[in-house]
Short mmCIF file of C-alpha atoms and ligand atoms in Angstrom, two decimals:
data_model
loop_
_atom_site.label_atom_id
_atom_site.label_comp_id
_atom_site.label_asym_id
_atom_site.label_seq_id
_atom_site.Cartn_x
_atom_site.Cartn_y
_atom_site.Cartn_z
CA UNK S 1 56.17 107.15 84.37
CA UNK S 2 54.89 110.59 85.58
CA UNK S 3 55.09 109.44 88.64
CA UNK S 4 58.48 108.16 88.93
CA UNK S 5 59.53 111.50 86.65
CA UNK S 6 58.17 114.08 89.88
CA UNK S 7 59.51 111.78 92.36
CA UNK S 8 62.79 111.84 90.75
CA UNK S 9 62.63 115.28 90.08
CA UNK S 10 61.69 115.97 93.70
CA UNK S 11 64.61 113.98 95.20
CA UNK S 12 67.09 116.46 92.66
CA UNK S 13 65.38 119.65 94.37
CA UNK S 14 66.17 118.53 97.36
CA UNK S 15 69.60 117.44 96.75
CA UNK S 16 70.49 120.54 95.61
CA UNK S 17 68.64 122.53 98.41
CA UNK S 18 70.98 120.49 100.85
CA UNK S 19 74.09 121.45 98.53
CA UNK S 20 73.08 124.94 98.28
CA UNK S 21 72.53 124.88 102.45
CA UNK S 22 76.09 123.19 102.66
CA UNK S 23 78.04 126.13 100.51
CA UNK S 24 76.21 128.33 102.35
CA UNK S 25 77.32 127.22 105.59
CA UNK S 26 81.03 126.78 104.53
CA UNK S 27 81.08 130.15 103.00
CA UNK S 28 79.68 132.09 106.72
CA UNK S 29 82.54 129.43 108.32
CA UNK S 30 84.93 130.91 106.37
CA UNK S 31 87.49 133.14 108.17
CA UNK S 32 88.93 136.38 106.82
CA UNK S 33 92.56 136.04 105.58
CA UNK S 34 93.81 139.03 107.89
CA UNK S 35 93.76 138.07 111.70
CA UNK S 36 91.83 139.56 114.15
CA UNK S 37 91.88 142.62 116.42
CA UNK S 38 94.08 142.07 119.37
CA UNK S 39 92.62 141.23 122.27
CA UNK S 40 93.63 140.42 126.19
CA UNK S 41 95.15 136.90 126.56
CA UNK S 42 97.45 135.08 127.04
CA UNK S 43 100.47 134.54 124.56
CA UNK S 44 100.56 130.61 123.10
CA UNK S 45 104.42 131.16 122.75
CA UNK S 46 105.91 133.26 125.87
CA UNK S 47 102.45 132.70 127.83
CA UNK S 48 102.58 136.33 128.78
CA UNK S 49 99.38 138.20 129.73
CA UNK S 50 99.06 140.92 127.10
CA UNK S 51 97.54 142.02 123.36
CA UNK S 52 97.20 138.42 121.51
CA UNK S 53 95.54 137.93 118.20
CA UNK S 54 94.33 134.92 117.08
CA UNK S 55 96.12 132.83 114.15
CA UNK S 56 94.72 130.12 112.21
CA UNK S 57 96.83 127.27 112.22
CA UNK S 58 96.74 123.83 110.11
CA UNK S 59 97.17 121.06 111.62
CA UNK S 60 97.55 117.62 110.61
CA UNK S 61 97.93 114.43 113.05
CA UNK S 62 98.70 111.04 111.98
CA UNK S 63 96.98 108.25 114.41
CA UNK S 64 97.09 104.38 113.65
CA UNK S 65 97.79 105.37 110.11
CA UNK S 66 95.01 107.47 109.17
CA UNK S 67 95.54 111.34 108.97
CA UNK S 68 93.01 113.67 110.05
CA UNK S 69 93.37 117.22 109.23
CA UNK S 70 91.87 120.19 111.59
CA UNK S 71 92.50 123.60 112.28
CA UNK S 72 93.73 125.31 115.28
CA UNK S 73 93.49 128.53 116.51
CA UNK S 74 96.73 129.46 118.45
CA UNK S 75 96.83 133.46 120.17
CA UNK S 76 100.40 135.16 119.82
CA UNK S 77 101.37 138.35 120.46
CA UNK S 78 102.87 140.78 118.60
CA UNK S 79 106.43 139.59 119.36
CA UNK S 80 105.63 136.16 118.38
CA UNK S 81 103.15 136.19 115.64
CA UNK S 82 103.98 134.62 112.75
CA UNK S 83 104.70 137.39 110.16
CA UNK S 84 103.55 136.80 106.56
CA UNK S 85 105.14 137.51 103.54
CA UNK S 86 102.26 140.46 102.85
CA UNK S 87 102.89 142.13 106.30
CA UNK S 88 106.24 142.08 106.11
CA UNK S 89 106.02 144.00 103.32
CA UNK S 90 103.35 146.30 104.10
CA UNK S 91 104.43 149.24 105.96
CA UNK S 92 101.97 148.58 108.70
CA UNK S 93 101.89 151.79 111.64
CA UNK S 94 102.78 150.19 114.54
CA UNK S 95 100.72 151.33 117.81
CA UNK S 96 102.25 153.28 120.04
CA UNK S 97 102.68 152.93 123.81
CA UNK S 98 100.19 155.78 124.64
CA UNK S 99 97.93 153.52 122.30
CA UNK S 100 98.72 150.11 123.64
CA UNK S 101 97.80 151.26 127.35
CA UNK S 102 94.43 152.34 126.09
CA UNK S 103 94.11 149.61 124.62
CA UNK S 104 94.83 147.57 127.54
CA UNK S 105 92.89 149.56 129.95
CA UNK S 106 89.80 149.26 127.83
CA UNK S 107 90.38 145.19 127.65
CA UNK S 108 90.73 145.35 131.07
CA UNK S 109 87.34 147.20 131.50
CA UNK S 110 85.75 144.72 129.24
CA UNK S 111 85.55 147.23 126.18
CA UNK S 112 86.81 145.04 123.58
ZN1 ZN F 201 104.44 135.92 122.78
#
């Protein structure tokens, strides 16, 4: 009985320790709501070279019947990201030219 009691007990501890490890991992995978700094690339949409950020997308594909579920990250820029409700309301300063050159010069010197 003691016996089976620690070795019981022992395969809990270590059930949770590989739950614990999972929600740990799945919390440091998660990505922040906002999207990120803009960056060099290349527009998903227009497929011009300029500032892009990168937008989580959801995507869902249907094969023989089964649906798998992934997500995709797709790089817009500013003319064709997808606006949110939030940012559309927020007053958000947009970047100047003067800025947007810097920007792009530092990209292009690898800065960012
Ligand atoms: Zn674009």
């Amino acid at each position: 009985m003691g016996l089976l009691d620690d070795g019981f007990a022992r395969k809990i501890a270590a059930q949770r320790r590989a739950w614990d490890m999972t929600k740990e991992h799945e919390n440091k995978n998660r990505e922040p709501r906002q999207p990120a700094a803009p960056k060099m690339g290349v527009c998903d949409k227009c497929h011009k070279e300029t500032m892009v950020r990168a937008f989580r997308s959801r995507q869902t594909d249907r094969m023989d019947g089964a649906a798998s579920f992934g997500t995709v990250f797709k790089h817009y820029c500013e003319e064709c990201a997808p606006k949110s409700r939030a940012q559309k309301d927020a007053e958000v300063p947009q970047l100047t030219n003067k800025q947007v050159k810097n920007l792009m010069r530092s990209a292009k010197k690898g800065l960012l």
